[in-house]
mmCIF file of C-alpha atoms in Angstrom:
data_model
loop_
_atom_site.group_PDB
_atom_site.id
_atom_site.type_symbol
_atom_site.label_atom_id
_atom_site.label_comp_id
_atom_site.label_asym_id
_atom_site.label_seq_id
_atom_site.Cartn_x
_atom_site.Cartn_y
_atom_site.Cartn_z
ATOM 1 C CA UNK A 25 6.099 -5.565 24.323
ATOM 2 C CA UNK A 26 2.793 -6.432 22.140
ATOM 3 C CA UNK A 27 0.755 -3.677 20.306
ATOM 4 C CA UNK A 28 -2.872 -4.750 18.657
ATOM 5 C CA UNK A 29 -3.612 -2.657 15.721
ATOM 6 C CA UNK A 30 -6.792 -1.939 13.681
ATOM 7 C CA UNK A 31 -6.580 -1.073 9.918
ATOM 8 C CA UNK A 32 -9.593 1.155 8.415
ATOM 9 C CA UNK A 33 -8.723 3.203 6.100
ATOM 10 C CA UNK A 34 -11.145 2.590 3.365
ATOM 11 C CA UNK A 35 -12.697 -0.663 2.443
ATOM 12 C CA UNK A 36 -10.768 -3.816 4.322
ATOM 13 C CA UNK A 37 -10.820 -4.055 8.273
ATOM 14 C CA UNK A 38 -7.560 -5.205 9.710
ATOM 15 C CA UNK A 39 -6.647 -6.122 13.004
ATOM 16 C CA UNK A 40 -2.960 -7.825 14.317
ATOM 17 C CA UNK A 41 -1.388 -7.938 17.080
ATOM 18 C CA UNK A 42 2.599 -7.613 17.147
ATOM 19 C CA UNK A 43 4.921 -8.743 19.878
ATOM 20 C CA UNK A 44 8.667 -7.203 19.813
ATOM 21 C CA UNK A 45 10.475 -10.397 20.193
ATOM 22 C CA UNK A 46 8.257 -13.005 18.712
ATOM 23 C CA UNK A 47 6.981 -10.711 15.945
ATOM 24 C CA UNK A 48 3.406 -11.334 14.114
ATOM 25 C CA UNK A 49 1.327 -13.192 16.342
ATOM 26 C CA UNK A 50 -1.819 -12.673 14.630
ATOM 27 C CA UNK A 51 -3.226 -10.985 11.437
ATOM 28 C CA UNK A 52 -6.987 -10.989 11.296
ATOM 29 C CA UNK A 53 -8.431 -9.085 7.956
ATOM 30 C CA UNK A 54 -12.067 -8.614 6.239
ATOM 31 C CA UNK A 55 -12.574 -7.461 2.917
ATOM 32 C CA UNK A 56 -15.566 -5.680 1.596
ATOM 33 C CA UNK A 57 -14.511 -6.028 -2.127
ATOM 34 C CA UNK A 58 -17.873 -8.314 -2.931
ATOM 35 C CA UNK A 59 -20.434 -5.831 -1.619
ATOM 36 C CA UNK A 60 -18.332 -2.833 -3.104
ATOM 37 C CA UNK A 61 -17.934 -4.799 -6.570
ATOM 38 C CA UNK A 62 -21.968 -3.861 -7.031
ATOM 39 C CA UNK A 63 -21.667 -0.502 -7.300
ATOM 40 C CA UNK A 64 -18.459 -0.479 -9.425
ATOM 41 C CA UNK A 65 -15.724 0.938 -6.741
ATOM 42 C CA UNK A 66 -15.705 1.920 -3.137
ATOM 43 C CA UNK A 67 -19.174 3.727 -1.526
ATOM 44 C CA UNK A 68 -17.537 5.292 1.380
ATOM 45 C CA UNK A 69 -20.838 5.640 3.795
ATOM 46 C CA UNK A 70 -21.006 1.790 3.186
ATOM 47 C CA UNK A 71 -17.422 1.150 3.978
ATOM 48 C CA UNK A 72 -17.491 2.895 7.268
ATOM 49 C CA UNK A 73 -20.634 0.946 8.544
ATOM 50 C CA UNK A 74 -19.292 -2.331 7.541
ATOM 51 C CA UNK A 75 -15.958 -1.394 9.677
ATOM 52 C CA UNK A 76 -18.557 -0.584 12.212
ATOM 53 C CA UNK A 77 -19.433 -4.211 12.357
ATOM 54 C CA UNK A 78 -16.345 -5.888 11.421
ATOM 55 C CA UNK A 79 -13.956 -4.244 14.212
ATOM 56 C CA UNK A 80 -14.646 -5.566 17.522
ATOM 57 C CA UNK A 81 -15.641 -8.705 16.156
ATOM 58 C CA UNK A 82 -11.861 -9.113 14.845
ATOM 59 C CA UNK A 83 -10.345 -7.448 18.048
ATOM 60 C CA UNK A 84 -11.775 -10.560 19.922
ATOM 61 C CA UNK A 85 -10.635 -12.661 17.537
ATOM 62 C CA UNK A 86 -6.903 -11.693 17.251
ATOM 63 C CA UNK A 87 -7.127 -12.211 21.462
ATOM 64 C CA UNK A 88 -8.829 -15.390 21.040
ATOM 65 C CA UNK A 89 -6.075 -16.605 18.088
ATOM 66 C CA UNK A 90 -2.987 -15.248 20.174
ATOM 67 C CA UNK A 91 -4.070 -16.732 23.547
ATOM 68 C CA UNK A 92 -4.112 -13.276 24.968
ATOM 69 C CA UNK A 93 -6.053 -10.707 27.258
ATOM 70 C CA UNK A 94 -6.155 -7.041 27.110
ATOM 71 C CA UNK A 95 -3.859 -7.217 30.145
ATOM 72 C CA UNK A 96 -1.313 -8.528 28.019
ATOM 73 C CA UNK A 97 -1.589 -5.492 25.715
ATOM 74 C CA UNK A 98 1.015 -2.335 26.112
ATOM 75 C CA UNK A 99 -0.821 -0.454 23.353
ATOM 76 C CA UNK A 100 -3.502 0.016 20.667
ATOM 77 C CA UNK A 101 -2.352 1.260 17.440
ATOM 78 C CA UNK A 102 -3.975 2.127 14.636
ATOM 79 C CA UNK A 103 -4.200 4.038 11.312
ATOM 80 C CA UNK A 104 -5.072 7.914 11.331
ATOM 81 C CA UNK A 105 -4.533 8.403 7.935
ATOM 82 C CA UNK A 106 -4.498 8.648 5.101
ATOM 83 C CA UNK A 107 -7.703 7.019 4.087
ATOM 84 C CA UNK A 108 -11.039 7.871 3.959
ATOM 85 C CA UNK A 109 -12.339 10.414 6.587
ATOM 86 C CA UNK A 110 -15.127 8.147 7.920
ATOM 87 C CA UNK A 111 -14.013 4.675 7.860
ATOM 88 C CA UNK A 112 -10.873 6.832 9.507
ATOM 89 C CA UNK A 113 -12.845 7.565 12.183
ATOM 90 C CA UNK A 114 -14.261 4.146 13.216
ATOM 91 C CA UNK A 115 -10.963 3.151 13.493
ATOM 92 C CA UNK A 116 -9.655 5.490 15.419
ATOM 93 C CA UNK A 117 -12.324 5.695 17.852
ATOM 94 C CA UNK A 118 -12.404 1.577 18.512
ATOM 95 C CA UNK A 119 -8.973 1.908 19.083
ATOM 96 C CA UNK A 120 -9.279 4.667 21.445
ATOM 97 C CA UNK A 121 -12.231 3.348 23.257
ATOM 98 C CA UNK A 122 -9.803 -0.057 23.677
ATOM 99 C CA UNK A 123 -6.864 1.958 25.303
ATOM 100 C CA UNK A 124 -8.879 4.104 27.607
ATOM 101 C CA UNK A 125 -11.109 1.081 28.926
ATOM 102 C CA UNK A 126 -7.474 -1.191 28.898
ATOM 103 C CA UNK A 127 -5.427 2.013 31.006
ATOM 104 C CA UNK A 128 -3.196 1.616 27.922
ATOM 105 C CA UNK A 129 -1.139 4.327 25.162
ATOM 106 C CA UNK A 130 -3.098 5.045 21.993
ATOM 107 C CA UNK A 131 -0.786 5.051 18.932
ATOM 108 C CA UNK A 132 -1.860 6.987 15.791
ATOM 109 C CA UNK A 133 0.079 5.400 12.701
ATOM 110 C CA UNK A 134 0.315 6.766 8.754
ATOM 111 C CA UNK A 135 -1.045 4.264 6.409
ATOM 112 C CA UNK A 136 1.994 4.918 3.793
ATOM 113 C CA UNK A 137 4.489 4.415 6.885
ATOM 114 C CA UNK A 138 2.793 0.998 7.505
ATOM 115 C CA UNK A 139 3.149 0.469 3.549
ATOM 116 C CA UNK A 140 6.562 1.150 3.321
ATOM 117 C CA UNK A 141 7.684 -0.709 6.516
ATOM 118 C CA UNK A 142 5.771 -3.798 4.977
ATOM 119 C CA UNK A 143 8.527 -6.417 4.655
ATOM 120 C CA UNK A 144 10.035 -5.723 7.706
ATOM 121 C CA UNK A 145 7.666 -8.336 8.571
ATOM 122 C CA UNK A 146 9.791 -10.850 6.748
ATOM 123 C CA UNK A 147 12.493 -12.699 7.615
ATOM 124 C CA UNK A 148 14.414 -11.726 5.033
ATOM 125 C CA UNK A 149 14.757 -8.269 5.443
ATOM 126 C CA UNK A 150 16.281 -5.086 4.159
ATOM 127 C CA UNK A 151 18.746 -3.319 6.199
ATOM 128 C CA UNK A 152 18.820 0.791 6.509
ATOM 129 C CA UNK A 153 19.477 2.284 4.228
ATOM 130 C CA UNK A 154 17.244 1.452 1.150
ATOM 131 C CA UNK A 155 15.200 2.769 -1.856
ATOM 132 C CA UNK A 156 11.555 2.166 -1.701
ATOM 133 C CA UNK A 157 8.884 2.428 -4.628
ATOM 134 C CA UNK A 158 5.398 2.230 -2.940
ATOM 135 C CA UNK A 159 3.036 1.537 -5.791
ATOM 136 C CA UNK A 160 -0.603 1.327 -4.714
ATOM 137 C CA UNK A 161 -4.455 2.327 -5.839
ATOM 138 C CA UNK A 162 -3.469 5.891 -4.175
ATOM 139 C CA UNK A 163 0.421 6.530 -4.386
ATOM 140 C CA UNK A 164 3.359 5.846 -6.638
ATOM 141 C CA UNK A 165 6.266 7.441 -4.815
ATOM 142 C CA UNK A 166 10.055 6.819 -4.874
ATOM 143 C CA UNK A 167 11.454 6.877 -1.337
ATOM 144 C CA UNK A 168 14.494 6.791 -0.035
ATOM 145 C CA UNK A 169 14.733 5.784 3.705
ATOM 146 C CA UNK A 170 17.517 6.488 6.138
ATOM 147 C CA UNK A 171 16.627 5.044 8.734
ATOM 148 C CA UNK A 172 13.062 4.222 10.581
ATOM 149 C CA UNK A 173 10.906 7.610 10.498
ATOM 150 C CA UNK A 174 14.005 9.277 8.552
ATOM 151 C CA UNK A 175 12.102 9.396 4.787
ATOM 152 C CA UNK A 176 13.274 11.675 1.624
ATOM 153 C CA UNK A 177 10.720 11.417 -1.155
ATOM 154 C CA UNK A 178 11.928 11.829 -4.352
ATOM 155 C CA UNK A 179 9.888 11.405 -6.867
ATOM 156 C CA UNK A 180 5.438 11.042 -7.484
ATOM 157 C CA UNK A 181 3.025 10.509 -9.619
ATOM 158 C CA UNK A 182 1.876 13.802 -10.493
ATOM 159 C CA UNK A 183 -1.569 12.844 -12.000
ATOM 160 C CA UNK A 184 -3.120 9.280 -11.602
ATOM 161 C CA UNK A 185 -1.449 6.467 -9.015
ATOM 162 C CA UNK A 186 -0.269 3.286 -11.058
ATOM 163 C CA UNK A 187 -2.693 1.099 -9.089
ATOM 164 C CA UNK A 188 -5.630 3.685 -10.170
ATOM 165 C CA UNK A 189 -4.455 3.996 -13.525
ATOM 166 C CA UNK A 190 -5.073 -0.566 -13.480
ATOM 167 C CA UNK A 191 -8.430 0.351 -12.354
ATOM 168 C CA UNK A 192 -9.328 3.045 -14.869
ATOM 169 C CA UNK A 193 -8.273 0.905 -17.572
ATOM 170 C CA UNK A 194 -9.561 -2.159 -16.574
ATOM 171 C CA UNK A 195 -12.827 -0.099 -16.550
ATOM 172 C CA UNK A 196 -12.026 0.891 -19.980
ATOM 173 C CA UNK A 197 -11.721 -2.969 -21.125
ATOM 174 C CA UNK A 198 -14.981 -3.797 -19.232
ATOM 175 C CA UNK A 199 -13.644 -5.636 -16.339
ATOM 176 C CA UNK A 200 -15.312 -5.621 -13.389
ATOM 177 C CA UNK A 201 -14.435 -4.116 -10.248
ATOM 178 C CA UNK A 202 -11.739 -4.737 -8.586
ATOM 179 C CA UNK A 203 -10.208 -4.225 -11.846
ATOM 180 C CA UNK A 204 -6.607 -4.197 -11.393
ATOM 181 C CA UNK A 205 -5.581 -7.524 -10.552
ATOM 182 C CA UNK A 206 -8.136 -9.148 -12.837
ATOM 183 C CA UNK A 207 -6.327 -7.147 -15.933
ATOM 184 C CA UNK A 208 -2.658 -8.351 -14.657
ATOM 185 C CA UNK A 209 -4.306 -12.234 -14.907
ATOM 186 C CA UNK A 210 -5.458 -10.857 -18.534
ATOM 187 C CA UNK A 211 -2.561 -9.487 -19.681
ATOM 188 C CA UNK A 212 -0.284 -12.822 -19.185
ATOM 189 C CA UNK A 213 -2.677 -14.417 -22.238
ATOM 190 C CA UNK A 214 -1.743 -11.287 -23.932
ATOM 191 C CA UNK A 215 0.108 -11.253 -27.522
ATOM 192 C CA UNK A 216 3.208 -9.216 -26.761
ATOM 193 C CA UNK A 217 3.913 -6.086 -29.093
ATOM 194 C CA UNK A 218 0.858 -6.296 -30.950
ATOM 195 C CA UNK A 219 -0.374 -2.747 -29.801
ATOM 196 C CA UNK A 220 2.694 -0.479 -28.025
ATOM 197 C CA UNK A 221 1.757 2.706 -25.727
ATOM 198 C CA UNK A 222 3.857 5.669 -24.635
ATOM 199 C CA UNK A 223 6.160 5.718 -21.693
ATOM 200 C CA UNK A 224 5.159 9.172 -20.468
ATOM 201 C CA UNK A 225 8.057 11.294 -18.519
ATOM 202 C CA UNK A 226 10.273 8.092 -18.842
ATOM 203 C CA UNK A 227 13.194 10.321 -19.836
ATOM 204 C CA UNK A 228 11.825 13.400 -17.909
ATOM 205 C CA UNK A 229 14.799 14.496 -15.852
ATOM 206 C CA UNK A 230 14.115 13.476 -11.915
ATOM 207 C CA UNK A 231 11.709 10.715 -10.411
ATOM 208 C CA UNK A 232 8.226 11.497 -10.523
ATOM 209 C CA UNK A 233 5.848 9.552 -12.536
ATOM 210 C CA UNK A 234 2.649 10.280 -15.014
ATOM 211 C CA UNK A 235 -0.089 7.800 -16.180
ATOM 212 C CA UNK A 236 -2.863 9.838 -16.922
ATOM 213 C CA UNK A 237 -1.985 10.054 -20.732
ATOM 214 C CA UNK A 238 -1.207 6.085 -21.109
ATOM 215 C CA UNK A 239 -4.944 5.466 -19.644
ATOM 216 C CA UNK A 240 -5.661 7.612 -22.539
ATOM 217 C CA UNK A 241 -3.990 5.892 -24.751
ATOM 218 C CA UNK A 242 -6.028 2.863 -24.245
ATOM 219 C CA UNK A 243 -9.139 4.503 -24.431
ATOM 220 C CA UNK A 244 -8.024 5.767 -27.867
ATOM 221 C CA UNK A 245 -7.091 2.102 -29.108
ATOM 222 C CA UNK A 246 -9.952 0.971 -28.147
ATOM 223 C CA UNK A 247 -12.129 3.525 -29.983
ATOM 224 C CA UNK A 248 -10.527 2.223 -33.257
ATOM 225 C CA UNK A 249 -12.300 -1.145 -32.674
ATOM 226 C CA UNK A 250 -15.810 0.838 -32.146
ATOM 227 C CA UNK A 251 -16.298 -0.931 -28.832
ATOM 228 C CA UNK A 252 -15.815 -4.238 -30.069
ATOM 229 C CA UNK A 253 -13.206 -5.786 -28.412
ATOM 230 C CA UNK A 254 -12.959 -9.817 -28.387
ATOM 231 C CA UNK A 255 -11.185 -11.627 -25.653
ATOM 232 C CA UNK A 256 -7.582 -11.942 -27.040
ATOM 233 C CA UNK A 257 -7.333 -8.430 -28.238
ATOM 234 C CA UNK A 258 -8.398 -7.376 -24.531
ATOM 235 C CA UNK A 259 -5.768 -9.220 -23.195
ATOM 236 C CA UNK A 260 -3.797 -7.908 -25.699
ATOM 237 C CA UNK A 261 -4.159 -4.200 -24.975
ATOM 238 C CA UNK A 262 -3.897 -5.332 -21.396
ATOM 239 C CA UNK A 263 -0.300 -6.700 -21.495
ATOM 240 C CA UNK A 264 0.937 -3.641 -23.871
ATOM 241 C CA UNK A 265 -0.575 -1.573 -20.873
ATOM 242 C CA UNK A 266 1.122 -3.628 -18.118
ATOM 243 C CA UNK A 267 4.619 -3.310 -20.438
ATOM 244 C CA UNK A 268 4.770 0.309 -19.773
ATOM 245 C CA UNK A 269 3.811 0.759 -16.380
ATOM 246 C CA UNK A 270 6.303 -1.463 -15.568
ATOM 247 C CA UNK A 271 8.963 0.223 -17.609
ATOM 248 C CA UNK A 272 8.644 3.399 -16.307
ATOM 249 C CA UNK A 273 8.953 1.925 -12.981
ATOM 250 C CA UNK A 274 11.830 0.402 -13.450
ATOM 251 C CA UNK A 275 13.528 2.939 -15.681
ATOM 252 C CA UNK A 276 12.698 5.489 -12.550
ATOM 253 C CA UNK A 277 13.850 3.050 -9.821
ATOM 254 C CA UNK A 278 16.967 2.650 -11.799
ATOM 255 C CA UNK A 279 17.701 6.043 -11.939
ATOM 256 C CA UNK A 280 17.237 6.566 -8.567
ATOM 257 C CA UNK A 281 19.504 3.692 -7.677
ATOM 258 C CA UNK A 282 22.281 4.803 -9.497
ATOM 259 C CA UNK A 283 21.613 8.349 -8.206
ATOM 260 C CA UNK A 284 21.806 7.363 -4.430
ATOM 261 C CA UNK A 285 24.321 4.341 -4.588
ATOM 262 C CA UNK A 286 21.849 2.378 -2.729
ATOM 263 C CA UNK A 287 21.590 -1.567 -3.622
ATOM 264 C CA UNK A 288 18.693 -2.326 -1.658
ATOM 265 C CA UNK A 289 14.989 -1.691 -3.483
ATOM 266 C CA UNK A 290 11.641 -2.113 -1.125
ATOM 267 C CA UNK A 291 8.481 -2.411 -2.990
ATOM 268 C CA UNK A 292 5.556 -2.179 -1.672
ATOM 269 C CA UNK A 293 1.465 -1.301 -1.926
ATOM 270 C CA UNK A 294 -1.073 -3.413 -3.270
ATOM 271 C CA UNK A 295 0.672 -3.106 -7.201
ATOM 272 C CA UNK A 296 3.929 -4.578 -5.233
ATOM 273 C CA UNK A 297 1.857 -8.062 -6.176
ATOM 274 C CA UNK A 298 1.934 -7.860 -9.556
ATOM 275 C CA UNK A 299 3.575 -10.860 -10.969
ATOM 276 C CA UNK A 300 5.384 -8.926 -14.122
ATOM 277 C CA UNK A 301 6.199 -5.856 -12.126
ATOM 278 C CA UNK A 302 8.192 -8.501 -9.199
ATOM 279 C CA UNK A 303 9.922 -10.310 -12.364
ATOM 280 C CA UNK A 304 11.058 -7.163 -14.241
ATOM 281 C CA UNK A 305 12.259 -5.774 -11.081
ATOM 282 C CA UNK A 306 13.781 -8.755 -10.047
ATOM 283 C CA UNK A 307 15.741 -9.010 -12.925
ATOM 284 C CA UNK A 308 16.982 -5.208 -13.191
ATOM 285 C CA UNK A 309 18.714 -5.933 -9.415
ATOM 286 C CA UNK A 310 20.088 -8.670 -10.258
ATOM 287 C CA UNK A 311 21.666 -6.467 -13.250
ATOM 288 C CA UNK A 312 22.440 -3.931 -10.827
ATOM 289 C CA UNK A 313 24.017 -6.229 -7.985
ATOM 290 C CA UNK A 314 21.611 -5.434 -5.567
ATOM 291 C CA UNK A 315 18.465 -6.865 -4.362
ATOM 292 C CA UNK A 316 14.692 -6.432 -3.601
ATOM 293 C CA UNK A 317 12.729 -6.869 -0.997
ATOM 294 C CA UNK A 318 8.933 -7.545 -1.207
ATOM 295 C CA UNK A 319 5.958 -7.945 1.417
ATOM 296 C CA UNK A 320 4.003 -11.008 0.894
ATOM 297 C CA UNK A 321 1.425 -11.421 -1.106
ATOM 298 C CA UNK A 322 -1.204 -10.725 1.542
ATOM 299 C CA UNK A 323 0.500 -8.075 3.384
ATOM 300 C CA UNK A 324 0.700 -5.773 -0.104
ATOM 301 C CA UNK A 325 -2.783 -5.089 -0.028
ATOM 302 C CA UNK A 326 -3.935 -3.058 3.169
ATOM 303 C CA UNK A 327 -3.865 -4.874 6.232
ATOM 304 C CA UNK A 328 -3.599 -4.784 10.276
ATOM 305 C CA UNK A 329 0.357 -6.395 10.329
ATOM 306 C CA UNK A 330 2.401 -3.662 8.465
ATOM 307 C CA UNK A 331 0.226 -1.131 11.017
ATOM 308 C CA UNK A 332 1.221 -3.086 13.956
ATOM 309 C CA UNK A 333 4.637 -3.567 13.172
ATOM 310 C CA UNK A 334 4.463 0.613 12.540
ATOM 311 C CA UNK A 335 2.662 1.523 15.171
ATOM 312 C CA UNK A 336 5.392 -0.516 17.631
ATOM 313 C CA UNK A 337 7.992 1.115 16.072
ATOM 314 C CA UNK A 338 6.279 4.506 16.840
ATOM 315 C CA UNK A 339 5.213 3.589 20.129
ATOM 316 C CA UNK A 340 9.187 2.668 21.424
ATOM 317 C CA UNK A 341 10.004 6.321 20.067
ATOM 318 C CA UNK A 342 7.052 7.551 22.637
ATOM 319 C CA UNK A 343 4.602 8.530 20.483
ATOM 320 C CA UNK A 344 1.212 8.412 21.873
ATOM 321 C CA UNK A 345 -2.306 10.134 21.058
ATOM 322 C CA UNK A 346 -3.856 13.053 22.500
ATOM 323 C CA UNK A 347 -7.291 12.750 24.266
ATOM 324 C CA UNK A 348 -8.848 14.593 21.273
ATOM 325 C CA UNK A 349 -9.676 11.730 18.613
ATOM 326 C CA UNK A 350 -8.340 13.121 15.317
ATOM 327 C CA UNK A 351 -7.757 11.703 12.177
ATOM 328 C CA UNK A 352 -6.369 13.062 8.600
ATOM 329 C CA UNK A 353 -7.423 11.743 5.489
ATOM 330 C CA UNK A 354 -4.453 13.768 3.878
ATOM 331 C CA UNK A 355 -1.644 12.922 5.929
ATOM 332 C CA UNK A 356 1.733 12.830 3.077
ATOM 333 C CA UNK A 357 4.581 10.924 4.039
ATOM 334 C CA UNK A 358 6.955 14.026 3.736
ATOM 335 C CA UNK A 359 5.140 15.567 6.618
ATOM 336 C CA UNK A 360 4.727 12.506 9.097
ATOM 337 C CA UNK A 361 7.347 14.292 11.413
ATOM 338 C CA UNK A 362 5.732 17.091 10.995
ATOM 339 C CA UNK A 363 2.418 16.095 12.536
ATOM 340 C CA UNK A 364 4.111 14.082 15.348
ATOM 341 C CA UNK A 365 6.129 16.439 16.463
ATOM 342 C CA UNK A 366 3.268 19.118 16.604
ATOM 343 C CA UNK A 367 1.191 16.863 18.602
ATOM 344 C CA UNK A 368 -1.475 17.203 16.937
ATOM 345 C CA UNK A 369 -1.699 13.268 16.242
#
């Protein structure tokens, strides 16, 4: 079987088509970071025309590249949330509009499910069951999952998302948007120990997560330098901010590990790519006598593959969309089940 799969959920358009025995066949993706980068972050009327444009152009495309026809299609998949309600919606209804003029199943898929599912798009693989941390611009969740669509979350962030908290404070060092990334390259010219910030709810008892207050903690260093900041002590206060997000992901992962028993850690989202966060992790397994599973490089960010390889999964359990086009911008991971089982997908 072969699903195609379109990706909109806020400002990259993603479309892939997946075939059940030959796996990936094509992953066709268009990012809108340069036109969002003027205006500092993402303009959500702006995103949704630009999918408006981008979407059947990449539909033909991933046909073209794969050598195939809509004939040889059994279904269109594609994200219903979460995401943003009107780039959302051009997804859904391209995808829609596919399957009814193909005579083929609709497949609504959660954007977190195709997160988490990420690296089953690897070779090497993790086997069920497993402990996932999915660390991204909008979530920072510990998972532990069963089995496909069998998920137990156990811990959040219960303020700011790691990847926002990059943002925020890349903001707060004057780097430009997409800040994130850009203060990860910073950070590795950083002096190490020369500032040190909190570790907030690092020995709280459970699994959930806080970085509101270490953003603030930045902000406050900074404000002893009155705004002036040269290069190295940037990269400086970068790389003492990287230190402790990545310890309090790892000190909650390990917890969690040695809570469950499990020896397998998934991490994914677009923070999964961070080169410090991979290392420290990589090392605490290794510790631990386990091992971790990542998605590559280009499937951490948001993309059409992890959807399609979702969205198959999805479609062999029968799931298909009703006639009413619906999508839900708030659409948690603890109540996918939920929604498919009420139909209301």
């Amino acid at each position: 079987m072969r699903v195609l799969s379109i990706e909109s959920s806020c400002d990259e358009t993603g479309v892939a088509v997946y075939d059940d025995q030959k796996g990936l066949l094509t992953n066709q993706l268009y990012s809108q970071i340069k036109m969002h980068a003027e205006y500092g972050g993402v303009v959500p009327e702006l995103a949704s025309r630009d999918h408006i444009r981008k979407a059947v152009p990449l539909v033909k495309e991933a046909l073209s590249s794969s050598g195939l026809t809509p004939d040889d299609i059994d279904a269109v998949v594609y994200t219903a949330g979460p995401g943003l309600v009107g780039a959302l919606m051009v997804g859904a209804t391209v995808a829609r509009t596919l399957a009814y003029a193909w005579d083929k199943p609709a497949v609504p898929v959660n954007h977190m499910e195709g997160h988490l599912l990420a690296p089953m798009l690897e070779e090497n693989r993790p086997e069920y069951p497993f402990l996932a941390l999915l660390v991204s611009g909008g979530h920072t969740m510990i998972v532990r999952v069963n089995d496909f669509a069998s998920y137990e979350i156990m811990g959040e962030s219960v303020d700011d998302a790691a990847g926002e908290a990059f943002d925020k404070t890349a903001k707060l060092l004057g780097i430009p948007y997409p800040g994130g990334a850009l203060l990860s390259a910073l950070a590795e010219k950083g002096t190490k120990d020369r500032f040190k910030f909190p570790r907030p709810m690092l020995n709280h008892q459970g699994y959930n997560f806080s970085f509101s207050g270490l953003k603030t903690a930045v902000s406050l260093a900074i404000k002893d330098f009155d705004g002036e900041l040269d290069e190295q002590t940037k990269a400086d206060l970068a790389l003492a901010f990287e230190d402790a997000v990545v310890d309090i992901l790892k000190a909650k992962c390990t917890r969690a590990l040695r809570d469950t028993g499990l020896n397998q850690l998934v991490i994914a989202g677009g923070v999964s790519a961070n080169k410090h966060l991979r290392s420290a992790m990589k090392s605490m397994m290794e510790q631990l006598h386990g091992k971790v599973f990542y998605p590559r490089t280009e499937f951490c960010t948001d993309n059409g593959a992890m959807i399609a390889y979702a969205g198959m999964q999805r479609f062999k359990k029968g799931v298909s969309a009703s006639r009413e086009i619906c999508v839900f911008p708030r659409w948690p991971l603890s109540s996918i089940d939920e929604m498919y089982s009420s139909k209301s997908v």
